[in-house]
Structure formats: structure tokens, C-alpha cells
CSV table of C-alpha atoms in Angstrom, one decimal:
chain,number,residue,atom,x,y,z
K,1,MET,CA,33.5,-231.3,-12.6
K,2,ASP,CA,32.6,-228.2,-14.7
K,3,THR,CA,29.0,-228.4,-13.4
K,4,GLN,CA,30.2,-228.6,-9.8
K,5,LEU,CA,32.6,-225.7,-10.3
K,6,ASP,CA,30.0,-223.6,-11.9
K,7,ALA,CA,27.5,-224.3,-9.1
K,8,ILE,CA,30.1,-223.3,-6.4
K,9,THR,CA,31.0,-220.2,-8.4
K,10,THR,CA,27.4,-219.2,-8.7
K,11,ILE,CA,26.7,-219.7,-5.0
K,12,PHE,CA,29.8,-217.9,-3.9
K,13,THR,CA,29.1,-215.0,-6.3
K,14,GLU,CA,25.5,-214.7,-5.0
K,15,PHE,CA,26.7,-214.6,-1.4
K,16,TYR,CA,29.6,-212.3,-2.2
K,17,TYR,CA,27.3,-209.5,-3.6
K,18,TRP,CA,24.6,-210.2,-0.9
K,19,VAL,CA,27.2,-209.4,1.8
K,20,THR,CA,28.2,-206.1,0.1
K,21,ILE,CA,24.6,-204.8,0.4
K,22,PRO,CA,24.3,-204.5,4.2
K,23,LEU,CA,27.9,-203.1,4.3
K,24,MET,CA,26.9,-200.4,1.8
K,25,PHE,CA,23.7,-199.8,3.7
K,26,LEU,CA,26.0,-198.5,6.4
K,27,ILE,CA,27.0,-195.7,4.0
K,28,HIS,CA,23.4,-194.4,4.0
K,29,VAL,CA,23.2,-194.8,7.8
K,30,GLY,CA,26.4,-192.8,8.1
K,31,PHE,CA,25.1,-190.1,5.8
K,32,CYS,CA,21.9,-189.7,7.9
K,33,MET,CA,23.9,-189.4,11.1
K,34,TYR,CA,26.4,-187.1,9.4
K,35,GLU,CA,23.8,-184.7,8.1
K,36,VAL,CA,21.7,-184.6,11.2
K,37,GLY,CA,24.8,-183.9,13.3
K,38,ALA,CA,25.8,-181.1,10.9
K,39,SER,CA,22.3,-179.5,10.9
K,40,ARG,CA,20.9,-177.3,13.7
K,41,ARG,CA,18.3,-178.6,16.2
K,42,ARG,CA,15.3,-177.0,14.5
K,43,ASN,CA,16.0,-178.9,11.2
K,44,HIS,CA,16.8,-182.4,12.5
K,45,MET,CA,13.7,-184.4,11.5
K,46,HIS,CA,13.5,-182.6,8.1
K,47,THR,CA,17.1,-183.5,7.4
K,48,LEU,CA,16.6,-187.1,8.5
K,49,MET,CA,13.4,-187.7,6.5
K,50,LYS,CA,14.7,-185.9,3.4
K,51,ASN,CA,17.6,-188.4,3.2
K,52,SER,CA,15.7,-191.5,4.4
K,53,MET,CA,13.1,-191.2,1.7
K,54,ILE,CA,15.8,-191.6,-0.9
K,55,ILE,CA,15.5,-195.3,-0.1
K,56,PRO,CA,12.0,-196.0,-1.4
K,57,LEU,CA,12.0,-193.4,-4.2
K,58,VAL,CA,15.3,-194.4,-5.8
K,59,THR,CA,14.7,-198.1,-5.2
K,60,ILE,CA,11.4,-198.1,-7.1
K,61,THR,CA,12.5,-195.9,-9.9
K,62,PHE,CA,15.8,-197.8,-10.3
K,63,PHE,CA,13.8,-201.0,-10.6
K,64,PHE,CA,11.5,-199.7,-13.2
K,65,PHE,CA,14.0,-197.8,-15.5
K,66,GLY,CA,17.4,-197.1,-13.9
K,67,TRP,CA,18.7,-200.7,-14.2
K,68,TRP,CA,17.5,-200.8,-17.8
K,69,LEU,CA,19.5,-197.7,-18.7
K,70,TYR,CA,22.8,-199.3,-17.5
K,71,TRP,CA,22.4,-202.2,-19.9
K,72,ALA,CA,20.9,-200.2,-22.8
K,73,LEU,CA,23.4,-197.3,-23.1
K,74,PRO,CA,27.0,-198.5,-23.0
K,75,ASN,CA,27.4,-197.3,-26.6
K,76,GLY,CA,26.2,-193.8,-25.8
K,77,PRO,CA,24.0,-194.6,-27.8
K,78,PHE,CA,25.2,-193.9,-31.3
K,79,ILE,CA,28.9,-193.2,-30.4
K,80,THR,CA,30.2,-196.8,-30.7
K,81,GLY,CA,26.9,-198.4,-31.5
K,82,GLY,CA,23.2,-198.3,-30.9
K,83,ILE,CA,21.0,-199.1,-28.0
K,84,GLU,CA,21.6,-202.6,-26.6
K,85,TRP,CA,18.0,-203.8,-26.7
K,86,GLU,CA,18.7,-207.4,-26.1
K,87,ALA,CA,20.8,-206.9,-22.9
K,88,ALA,CA,18.4,-204.2,-21.7
K,89,SER,CA,15.3,-206.3,-22.2
K,90,ALA,CA,16.8,-209.1,-20.1
K,91,ASN,CA,17.1,-206.5,-17.3
K,92,SER,CA,13.7,-204.7,-17.7
K,93,PRO,CA,11.2,-204.7,-14.8
K,94,LEU,CA,9.0,-207.4,-16.5
K,95,SER,CA,11.8,-209.8,-17.4
K,96,ASN,CA,12.1,-213.2,-15.7
K,97,THR,CA,15.5,-212.2,-14.3
K,98,MET,CA,14.0,-209.4,-12.3
K,99,ALA,CA,11.7,-211.6,-10.3
K,100,THR,CA,12.0,-214.6,-8.0
K,101,ASN,CA,13.4,-217.6,-9.9
K,102,LEU,CA,15.9,-220.4,-9.4
K,103,GLU,CA,17.6,-220.1,-12.8
K,104,ASP,CA,19.2,-216.7,-12.1
K,105,ARG,CA,20.7,-216.3,-8.7
K,106,ILE,CA,22.9,-213.3,-9.5
K,107,THR,CA,20.8,-210.5,-11.0
K,108,GLY,CA,18.9,-209.7,-7.8
K,109,VAL,CA,22.0,-209.2,-5.7
K,110,PHE,CA,24.0,-207.5,-8.5
K,111,TRP,CA,21.0,-205.1,-9.1
K,112,ALA,CA,20.9,-204.4,-5.3
K,113,ALA,CA,24.6,-203.6,-5.2
K,114,PHE,CA,24.2,-201.1,-8.0
K,115,LEU,CA,21.1,-199.7,-6.2
K,116,LEU,CA,23.1,-198.9,-3.2
K,117,PHE,CA,25.5,-197.0,-5.4
K,118,SER,CA,22.4,-195.0,-6.5
K,119,TRP,CA,21.5,-194.2,-2.9
K,120,THR,CA,25.1,-193.1,-2.3
K,121,ALA,CA,25.0,-190.7,-5.2
K,122,ALA,CA,21.8,-189.1,-4.0
K,123,SER,CA,22.9,-188.9,-0.4
K,124,ILE,CA,26.0,-187.0,-1.4
K,125,VAL,CA,23.8,-184.3,-2.8
K,126,SER,CA,21.6,-184.4,0.2
K,127,GLY,CA,24.3,-183.2,2.6
K,128,ALA,CA,25.2,-180.2,0.6
K,129,VAL,CA,21.7,-178.7,0.5
K,130,ILE,CA,20.6,-179.2,4.1
K,131,GLU,CA,18.5,-176.6,6.0
K,132,ARG,CA,16.9,-174.8,3.1
K,133,ILE,CA,15.7,-177.2,0.3
K,134,ASN,CA,12.1,-178.3,-0.1
K,135,SER,CA,11.9,-182.0,0.5
K,136,GLY,CA,9.8,-182.7,-2.6
K,137,ALA,CA,12.2,-180.8,-4.8
K,138,PHE,CA,15.1,-182.8,-3.3
K,139,TRP,CA,13.3,-186.1,-3.9
K,140,ILE,CA,12.9,-185.2,-7.6
K,141,LEU,CA,16.6,-184.4,-7.8
K,142,ALA,CA,17.4,-187.6,-6.0
K,143,VAL,CA,15.6,-189.6,-8.6
K,144,VAL,CA,17.2,-187.7,-11.5
K,145,ILE,CA,20.7,-188.5,-10.3
K,146,GLY,CA,20.0,-191.8,-8.5
K,147,SER,CA,18.0,-193.5,-11.3
K,148,GLY,CA,19.2,-191.4,-14.3
K,149,ALA,CA,22.4,-189.4,-14.5
K,150,TRP,CA,24.7,-191.6,-12.5
K,151,VAL,CA,23.3,-194.8,-14.2
K,152,ILE,CA,24.1,-193.3,-17.7
K,153,ASP,CA,27.6,-192.4,-16.6
K,154,ALA,CA,28.0,-196.0,-15.3
K,155,ALA,CA,26.9,-197.3,-18.6
K,156,TRP,CA,29.4,-195.1,-20.4
K,157,GLY,CA,32.4,-195.4,-18.1
K,158,TRP,CA,31.8,-198.4,-15.8
K,159,HIS,CA,30.5,-201.0,-18.2
K,160,PRO,CA,33.2,-203.4,-19.6
K,161,GLN,CA,32.0,-202.3,-23.1
K,162,GLY,CA,31.3,-198.7,-22.2
K,163,TRP,CA,32.2,-196.2,-25.0
K,164,MET,CA,34.4,-194.1,-22.7
K,165,VAL,CA,36.5,-197.2,-21.8
K,166,ARG,CA,36.8,-198.2,-25.5
K,167,VAL,CA,37.4,-194.8,-27.0
K,168,LEU,CA,38.9,-192.6,-24.3
K,169,GLY,CA,40.7,-195.3,-22.3
K,170,TYR,CA,38.7,-194.2,-19.3
K,171,HIS,CA,39.6,-196.2,-16.1
K,172,ASP,CA,37.7,-195.6,-12.8
K,173,ALA,CA,37.9,-198.9,-10.9
K,174,TYR,CA,36.3,-197.7,-7.6
K,175,ALA,CA,34.2,-194.8,-8.9
K,176,SER,CA,36.2,-191.5,-8.3
K,177,GLY,CA,34.2,-190.1,-11.2
K,178,VAL,CA,31.3,-192.5,-11.8
K,179,ILE,CA,29.7,-191.8,-8.4
K,180,HIS,CA,31.7,-189.1,-6.6
K,181,ALA,CA,32.6,-186.6,-9.3
K,182,ILE,CA,29.1,-186.7,-10.8
K,183,ALA,CA,27.4,-186.3,-7.4
K,184,GLY,CA,29.7,-183.4,-6.5
K,185,GLY,CA,29.1,-181.7,-9.8
K,186,PHE,CA,25.3,-182.3,-9.5
K,187,ALA,CA,25.3,-180.8,-6.0
K,188,LEU,CA,27.3,-177.8,-7.2
K,189,GLY,CA,24.7,-177.2,-10.0
K,190,VAL,CA,21.8,-177.3,-7.4
K,191,LEU,CA,23.7,-175.1,-4.9
K,192,LEU,CA,24.2,-172.4,-7.6
K,193,VAL,CA,20.5,-172.1,-8.0
K,194,LEU,CA,19.4,-172.8,-4.4
K,195,GLY,CA,21.6,-170.2,-2.7
K,196,PRO,CA,23.2,-170.1,0.7
K,197,ARG,CA,21.5,-170.6,4.1
K,198,LEU,CA,20.2,-167.5,5.7
K,199,GLY,CA,23.0,-165.8,7.7
K,200,LYS,CA,25.8,-167.8,6.1
K,201,PHE,CA,27.3,-164.6,4.5
K,202,GLY,CA,27.3,-161.2,6.1
K,203,ALA,CA,26.3,-158.0,4.2
K,204,ASP,CA,30.0,-157.2,3.9
K,205,GLY,CA,30.6,-160.6,2.3
K,206,SER,CA,32.1,-162.1,5.4
K,207,ILE,CA,31.7,-165.9,5.9
K,208,ARG,CA,30.0,-167.2,9.0
K,209,ASN,CA,31.0,-170.6,10.1
K,210,ILE,CA,27.8,-172.5,11.0
K,211,LEU,CA,29.1,-175.2,13.3
K,212,PRO,CA,27.6,-178.7,13.4
K,213,HIS,CA,25.0,-179.2,16.2
K,214,ASN,CA,26.6,-182.4,17.2
K,215,PRO,CA,30.2,-182.9,16.2
K,216,TRP,CA,30.3,-186.4,17.8
K,217,MET,CA,27.4,-187.6,15.6
K,218,VAL,CA,29.3,-186.1,12.5
K,219,ALA,CA,32.4,-188.0,13.5
K,220,VAL,CA,30.6,-191.3,14.1
K,221,GLY,CA,28.7,-190.9,10.9
K,222,LEU,CA,31.9,-190.5,8.9
K,223,PHE,CA,33.4,-193.5,10.5
K,224,ILE,CA,30.3,-195.5,9.6
K,225,ILE,CA,30.7,-194.3,6.0
K,226,TYR,CA,34.3,-195.5,6.1
K,227,THR,CA,33.0,-198.9,7.2
K,228,GLY,CA,30.4,-199.0,4.4
K,229,PHE,CA,33.1,-198.1,1.9
K,230,TRP,CA,34.6,-201.6,2.3
K,231,GLY,CA,31.3,-203.0,0.9
K,232,PHE,CA,31.4,-200.3,-1.8
K,233,TYR,CA,34.9,-201.3,-2.9
K,234,VAL,CA,34.1,-205.0,-2.8
K,235,ALA,CA,30.9,-204.5,-4.8
K,236,CYS,CA,33.0,-202.9,-7.6
K,237,ASN,CA,34.6,-206.2,-8.2
K,238,ILE,CA,33.5,-209.5,-9.8
K,239,PRO,CA,34.6,-212.2,-7.4
K,240,LEU,CA,35.4,-215.1,-9.8
K,241,ILE,CA,35.7,-215.4,-13.5
K,242,SER,CA,37.2,-218.1,-15.7
K,243,PRO,CA,40.1,-217.4,-18.0
K,244,GLU,CA,38.1,-218.4,-21.1
K,245,ALA,CA,35.1,-216.1,-20.2
K,246,ILE,CA,36.7,-213.2,-22.1
K,247,GLY,CA,39.3,-213.0,-24.8
K,248,GLY,CA,41.4,-210.2,-23.4
K,249,GLN,CA,44.0,-209.9,-20.7
K,250,ILE,CA,42.8,-212.9,-18.6
K,251,THR,CA,44.9,-215.8,-19.9
K,252,GLY,CA,46.1,-219.1,-18.5
K,253,GLU,CA,44.2,-221.5,-16.3
K,254,THR,CA,43.7,-219.6,-13.1
K,255,TRP,CA,40.3,-218.3,-12.1
K,256,THR,CA,40.6,-214.7,-10.8
K,257,ALA,CA,38.7,-211.8,-9.3
K,258,THR,CA,38.3,-208.9,-11.6
K,259,THR,CA,37.3,-205.2,-11.5
K,260,ILE,CA,34.1,-204.0,-13.1
K,261,TYR,CA,36.1,-203.8,-16.3
K,262,LEU,CA,36.9,-207.6,-16.1
K,263,THR,CA,40.6,-206.8,-15.5
K,264,PRO,CA,42.4,-208.9,-12.9
K,265,THR,CA,42.6,-207.7,-9.3
K,266,THR,CA,42.7,-209.0,-5.8
K,267,LEU,CA,41.0,-208.1,-2.5
K,268,GLY,CA,44.6,-207.6,-1.2
K,269,ALA,CA,45.0,-204.6,-3.5
K,270,ILE,CA,41.8,-203.1,-2.1
K,271,THR,CA,43.0,-203.7,1.5
K,272,PHE,CA,46.4,-202.1,1.0
K,273,ASN,CA,45.2,-199.1,-1.0
K,274,PHE,CA,42.0,-198.3,0.8
K,275,LEU,CA,43.8,-198.0,4.1
K,276,MET,CA,46.8,-196.1,2.7
K,277,SER,CA,44.7,-193.6,0.8
K,278,LEU,CA,42.4,-193.1,3.9
K,279,SER,CA,45.5,-192.5,6.1
K,280,GLY,CA,47.1,-190.1,3.7
K,281,GLY,CA,43.9,-188.1,3.4
K,282,MET,CA,43.4,-187.9,7.2
K,283,LEU,CA,47.0,-186.8,7.8
K,284,VAL,CA,47.1,-184.0,5.3
K,285,ALA,CA,43.6,-182.8,6.2
K,286,PHE,CA,44.6,-182.7,9.9
K,287,MET,CA,47.6,-180.6,8.9
K,288,VAL,CA,46.0,-178.1,6.5
K,289,SER,CA,42.9,-177.6,8.7
K,290,LYS,CA,45.1,-177.2,11.8
K,291,GLY,CA,43.5,-180.1,13.6
K,292,ASP,CA,39.9,-179.3,12.7
K,293,ALA,CA,38.0,-182.6,13.4
K,294,PHE,CA,35.3,-182.1,10.8
K,295,TRP,CA,37.9,-181.6,8.0
K,296,THR,CA,40.2,-184.3,9.3
K,297,TYR,CA,37.5,-187.0,9.0
K,298,SER,CA,36.2,-185.5,5.7
K,299,GLY,CA,39.8,-185.4,4.4
K,300,GLY,CA,40.1,-189.2,5.0
K,301,LEU,CA,37.0,-189.7,2.8
K,302,ALA,CA,38.5,-187.3,0.2
K,303,GLY,CA,41.7,-189.3,0.2
K,304,ILE,CA,39.8,-192.6,-0.5
K,305,ILE,CA,37.8,-191.0,-3.2
K,306,CYS,CA,40.7,-189.4,-5.0
K,307,ALA,CA,42.7,-192.6,-5.1
K,308,SER,CA,39.7,-194.8,-6.0
K,309,ALA,CA,40.0,-194.4,-9.8
K,310,GLY,CA,43.3,-196.3,-9.8
K,311,ASN,CA,43.3,-198.3,-6.5
K,312,ASP,CA,43.2,-201.6,-8.4
K,313,LEU,CA,46.6,-200.8,-9.9
K,314,TYR,CA,48.4,-198.3,-7.6
K,315,HIS,CA,51.3,-199.3,-5.3
K,316,PRO,CA,50.2,-198.6,-1.7
K,317,ILE,CA,52.6,-195.7,-1.5
K,318,GLN,CA,51.1,-194.2,-4.6
K,319,ALA,CA,47.6,-194.7,-3.1
K,320,MET,CA,48.8,-192.8,0.1
K,321,LEU,CA,50.3,-189.9,-1.9
K,322,VAL,CA,47.2,-189.6,-4.1
K,323,GLY,CA,45.1,-189.6,-0.9
K,324,CYS,CA,47.2,-186.8,0.4
K,325,CYS,CA,46.5,-184.8,-2.8
K,326,GLY,CA,42.8,-185.5,-2.6
K,327,ALA,CA,42.5,-184.1,0.9
K,328,PHE,CA,44.6,-181.0,0.2
K,329,ILE,CA,42.6,-180.2,-3.0
K,330,ALA,CA,39.2,-180.8,-1.3
K,331,TYR,CA,40.1,-178.5,1.6
K,332,ARG,CA,41.6,-175.7,-0.4
K,333,MET,CA,39.0,-175.8,-3.2
K,334,HIS,CA,36.1,-175.8,-0.8
K,335,HIS,CA,37.2,-172.6,0.9
K,336,TRP,CA,38.3,-170.9,-2.3
K,337,VAL,CA,34.9,-171.6,-4.0
K,338,GLU,CA,33.0,-170.5,-0.9
K,339,ARG,CA,34.9,-167.3,-0.6
K,340,THR,CA,34.9,-166.5,-4.3
K,341,PHE,CA,31.5,-167.5,-5.5
K,342,ARG,CA,29.5,-167.5,-2.2
K,343,ILE,CA,28.6,-171.2,-2.6
K,344,ASP,CA,27.2,-172.6,0.7
K,345,ASP,CA,28.0,-176.3,0.7
K,346,ALA,CA,27.0,-177.2,4.2
K,347,VAL,CA,29.1,-180.4,4.6
K,348,GLY,CA,31.8,-179.9,2.0
K,349,ALA,CA,30.2,-182.5,-0.3
K,350,VAL,CA,31.2,-180.9,-3.5
K,351,ALA,CA,34.8,-180.6,-2.4
K,352,VAL,CA,35.2,-184.1,-0.8
K,353,HIS,CA,33.4,-186.0,-3.6
K,354,GLY,CA,33.4,-183.7,-6.6
K,355,TYR,CA,36.8,-181.9,-6.6
K,356,ALA,CA,38.6,-184.9,-5.1
K,357,GLY,CA,37.0,-187.3,-7.5
K,358,PHE,CA,37.8,-185.1,-10.5
K,359,ALA,CA,41.4,-184.8,-9.4
K,360,GLY,CA,41.6,-188.5,-8.8
K,361,LEU,CA,40.7,-189.2,-12.4
K,362,VAL,CA,43.2,-186.8,-13.8
K,363,ILE,CA,46.0,-188.1,-11.6
K,364,ALA,CA,45.2,-191.7,-12.6
K,365,GLY,CA,45.7,-190.7,-16.2
K,366,PHE,CA,49.3,-189.8,-15.5
K,367,LEU,CA,50.2,-192.5,-13.0
K,368,LEU,CA,48.6,-195.3,-15.1
K,369,TRP,CA,49.5,-194.0,-18.5
K,370,GLY,CA,49.7,-196.8,-21.1
K,371,HIS,CA,48.1,-199.5,-18.9
K,372,PRO,CA,45.1,-201.2,-20.6
K,373,ALA,CA,41.8,-199.6,-19.6
K,374,GLY,CA,39.7,-202.7,-20.1
K,375,ALA,CA,40.0,-206.4,-20.7
K,376,TYR,CA,39.4,-206.5,-24.5
K,377,GLU,CA,41.7,-206.1,-27.4
K,378,GLY,CA,41.4,-202.8,-29.3
K,379,PHE,CA,40.4,-200.6,-26.4
K,380,ALA,CA,42.3,-197.4,-25.8
K,381,SER,CA,44.9,-197.5,-23.0
K,382,ILE,CA,44.7,-195.2,-20.0
K,383,ASN,CA,46.0,-191.8,-20.8
K,384,PRO,CA,45.9,-188.2,-19.3
K,385,VAL,CA,43.7,-186.8,-22.1
K,386,GLY,CA,41.1,-189.5,-21.9
K,387,GLN,CA,41.0,-189.3,-18.1
K,388,PHE,CA,40.6,-185.5,-18.2
K,389,LEU,CA,37.8,-185.7,-20.8
K,390,GLY,CA,36.2,-188.4,-18.7
K,391,ALA,CA,36.4,-186.2,-15.6
K,392,VAL,CA,34.7,-183.3,-17.5
K,393,ILE,CA,32.0,-185.6,-18.7
K,394,MET,CA,31.4,-187.0,-15.2
K,395,PHE,CA,31.6,-183.8,-13.2
K,396,GLY,CA,30.3,-181.3,-15.8
K,397,VAL,CA,28.1,-182.9,-18.5
K,398,LEU,CA,26.4,-185.6,-16.5
K,399,GLY,CA,26.7,-183.9,-13.0
K,400,PHE,CA,26.7,-180.2,-13.0
K,401,LEU,CA,24.5,-179.6,-16.0
K,402,PRO,CA,21.5,-181.9,-15.1
K,403,GLY,CA,21.6,-180.6,-11.5
K,404,PHE,CA,21.6,-177.0,-12.6
K,405,VAL,CA,18.9,-177.4,-15.2
K,406,VAL,CA,16.5,-179.4,-13.0
K,407,ALA,CA,17.1,-177.0,-10.0
K,408,LYS,CA,16.3,-174.1,-12.3
K,409,VAL,CA,13.0,-175.6,-13.4
K,410,LEU,CA,12.0,-176.3,-9.9
K,411,SER,CA,13.0,-172.8,-8.8
K,412,ALA,CA,11.0,-171.3,-11.6
K,413,PHE,CA,7.9,-173.0,-10.3
K,414,GLY,CA,8.7,-171.9,-6.7
K,415,LEU,CA,9.3,-175.5,-5.6
K,416,LEU,CA,13.0,-175.6,-4.9
K,417,ARG,CA,13.5,-173.6,-1.7
K,418,ILE,CA,11.4,-173.4,1.5
K,419,PRO,CA,9.9,-170.0,2.4
K,420,ARG,CA,12.2,-167.6,4.3
K,421,GLU,CA,10.0,-167.5,7.4
K,422,ILE,CA,10.0,-171.3,7.7
K,423,GLU,CA,13.8,-171.4,7.3
K,424,LEU,CA,14.1,-168.9,10.1
K,425,MET,CA,11.8,-170.9,12.4
K,426,GLY,CA,13.3,-174.2,11.3
K,427,LEU,CA,12.1,-176.8,8.9
K,428,ASP,CA,10.8,-179.0,11.8
K,429,PHE,CA,8.4,-176.1,12.8
K,430,GLN,CA,5.3,-177.5,11.0
K,431,ASP,CA,5.8,-180.9,12.6
K,432,MET,CA,6.4,-179.4,16.0
K,433,GLN,CA,3.3,-177.2,15.7
K,434,THR,CA,1.2,-180.2,14.8
K,435,GLN,CA,2.6,-182.1,17.8
K,436,ARG,CA,1.8,-179.2,20.1
K,437,GLU,CA,-1.8,-179.0,18.8
K,438,ALA,CA,-2.2,-182.7,19.3
K,439,GLU,CA,-0.9,-182.4,22.9
K,440,ILE,CA,-3.3,-179.6,23.6
K,441,GLU,CA,-6.2,-181.7,22.3
K,442,VAL,CA,-5.2,-184.6,24.5
K,443,ARG,CA,-5.0,-182.4,27.6
K,444,SER,CA,-8.4,-180.9,26.8
K,445,ALA,CA,-9.9,-184.4,26.4
K,446,LYS,CA,-8.4,-185.5,29.7
K,447,GLN,CA,-9.9,-182.4,31.5
K,448,GLN,CA,-13.3,-183.2,30.1
K,449,LEU,CA,-13.1,-186.7,31.4
K,450,VAL,CA,-12.3,-185.4,34.9
């Protein structure tokens, strides 16, 4: 009976994670549509290809070293222990588990689910920097966050034995900080070096609102991101685990779903709280933006992100109210930072993901104060100080700092930003020029044949 149950569990778990992958793929489709819709006509193909090439670059680098980092560094290292060589070697690119085999059915799909999180982190940065960044520079930045920085923060704060969970009581069930705050902080670091789009700010300091080229595409892109977030949330869970698998909270005889921390949860909790936080975010964003469509849809996303840290434990009404806070904070902070520091975040990515994610972690520290952060005995419980320190680590230490430093290095070599004249003509200019020359050659050849 145990063998049959184990077989069924394995097959179900394999299929469970496999289904999350195409759902999360929709997040990337949505980001591509969202960014192209927000950019102007002369930058469409550059915007699309800049984001699309995240897929091969981050996939390959995540396979070769990103996945290894997650398993190697839950202890820091040297905060609660050393490098986890044994666990890491089982997930290295040359290990048997990272290749076709019938003995391990789970690693491939679990790896792919984490990979789609990596794409998401890089795509968040992509939207903030449209219309002025050099593609090659962005791809370097995408690898740094997608296969480096966010994986380290996942090892620290999203591993069931991560040192932040054990020492700080850090809890971030659906990645308010682990993906969103770090990506927002990283984007802010890059933007500080990259500078605003030409014409965004007047000589007198006035702010020019550069409207999306295609608001409909932006709206549809955001709705597709909402859809993909269902896969995102589900992939943050482990579908079935036996009570004897761990020696912590899971007791009794009932198999259960768990969060990434191995604490019990249900898909019902996700369903209630996802929809309530989305709704709270959209309502408040509609009100504070006075009906602006761009910020209404973005506010829904900010609501989800803000509530995500505690959406495994919140009551649906709490999730709604936290979502309301996330949208309000994102909208107000975006415009205050833009006005005060002349930061040109083209799609509000820093606000929607970074500020809302940071706030969500802090709010969870108060609302969930005293609740166990993980499934094992001896771990710190959730608390405001631990959540605040975790937010600083995610947004600042692993987000803003690497983004700023790498952008500074790229800028020093003249690689970060496209030339001014190309930005004025549009980043698609070179491709358009090549196409025109090809058309001229074809017409010339046809005339010669005649």
C-alpha cells in the first residue's frame, strides 16, 4: 500500500508542477505585451526582443549554476552553517537528477518552476528600463538577477532551512520579497545609473507623462499576468507531504499540501486571498488614480504582491485590506520618488513590485506576529523586526546594491545606455534601416531582370 501511495504521490506531484509551468509562462507573455504596449512605436521590436531573450539566457545560466546556488547556500553560508555541498552536488548540471531518468520524476519540473520565477524577476526589471537601455547590458543584468541575486535570496528566505527563516523568523509564502521586492530594488539601482528617457523631465523640472502607445495591449498584458500568477502561487506550494516526512508542525495521519516552508496550507487559502487582495488593490488604485486605467490594473498587481507574504495565513478580509495598502503605497511612492529624485520608471515596476513587496513583508510581521515561520522546532517565529530586516535584505542588500554596482560597471565601459541619437530616432532604427536597404536591393534586382 505504501508503495502504491508513494507512486501516486510522485505522479501527482510531477503533473502538479508541470501544469504550473505553462501557467507561469503566461506571466512572461503578459510582460512582453505590457512592455510593448507601454513603449512607443519606434522601440517596439527592441523592447520585445530585449525581454524575449531572457528566456534562453536565464534558462541556460540557471541550469549551469543558478539551481546549484539555491541548494548550496541556505546557511548563508557561514551564518547558520557552511555550504551544503551534498545537496548542491545532487542538483549540479552534471548530476543524474539533472538529466533524463526514470528514478527522479520531480527535479525537472521543480527546477522548471523555479526557472519561471527567475524569468519573472528579470522581466520585472525589463519593464522599468524600456526605451533607453542597451540590450546586451540588460541581458547581463538579467543573468545577474535571474540566475544569481534572486536565487541567493530564495536560498536564504525561501528554503525550509534558510537562515533567515531560522534566525529572523522570515515568512514570505508567495514571494512579496523573494521575487518582487528584490526585483524592484534591483530595478531602482539600475535606474539610478541609467537615467531618465530623453524628454521625460523638462528643463524646469516638470514631469512629462509619456503615455503608452497601446493602452489596450497594456491592459491585456496585465490580465495575462494575473492569469499567470495562479500558476505562480500554486508553484510556491508542495502538493502532498506525509505527516512523518518532517518532525515539526505536521502531525497526525492526514497528508497535506504545504507552503515552500513545509507548513500546512490549502489551495482554498490561495483562492480566497488571491482574489481578495487583487480586488482590494484594484479598487483603491482606481480611487487614488481617479480612474486611470494603467494604475487601476497595476494596482491590482500591487495588491496581490503586497499580500503575498502572508496569503497562506491571512483571513480573506485581511488579504483584501493588505491589498488596498499595497496599491495605495505603490501609487503614492511612485509619484513621490519620480518627483523628488527624477527617477524614470517607465511602467511603475519599482513601485508595484518593490515598494509594495517591501510593505507586504513588514505588514505580515505585525499581522502574523508569533506564528511559526517554518515547520521545524527551534526556528524563530514571525515578528515585525525579522520581517523588516528581511525586507531590507531583499530590497536593498540583494536587490538595489547588485543592480546599482553592475549598472555602474557597465556604464563605466559605455555599455549601459544607447547613444542619444539612436534614442531620438528609436531603438528599432537600425533594424528598419537594414530592412529598407534589403528592400532597395530586391527592387534593384527585379529591375535588372526586367
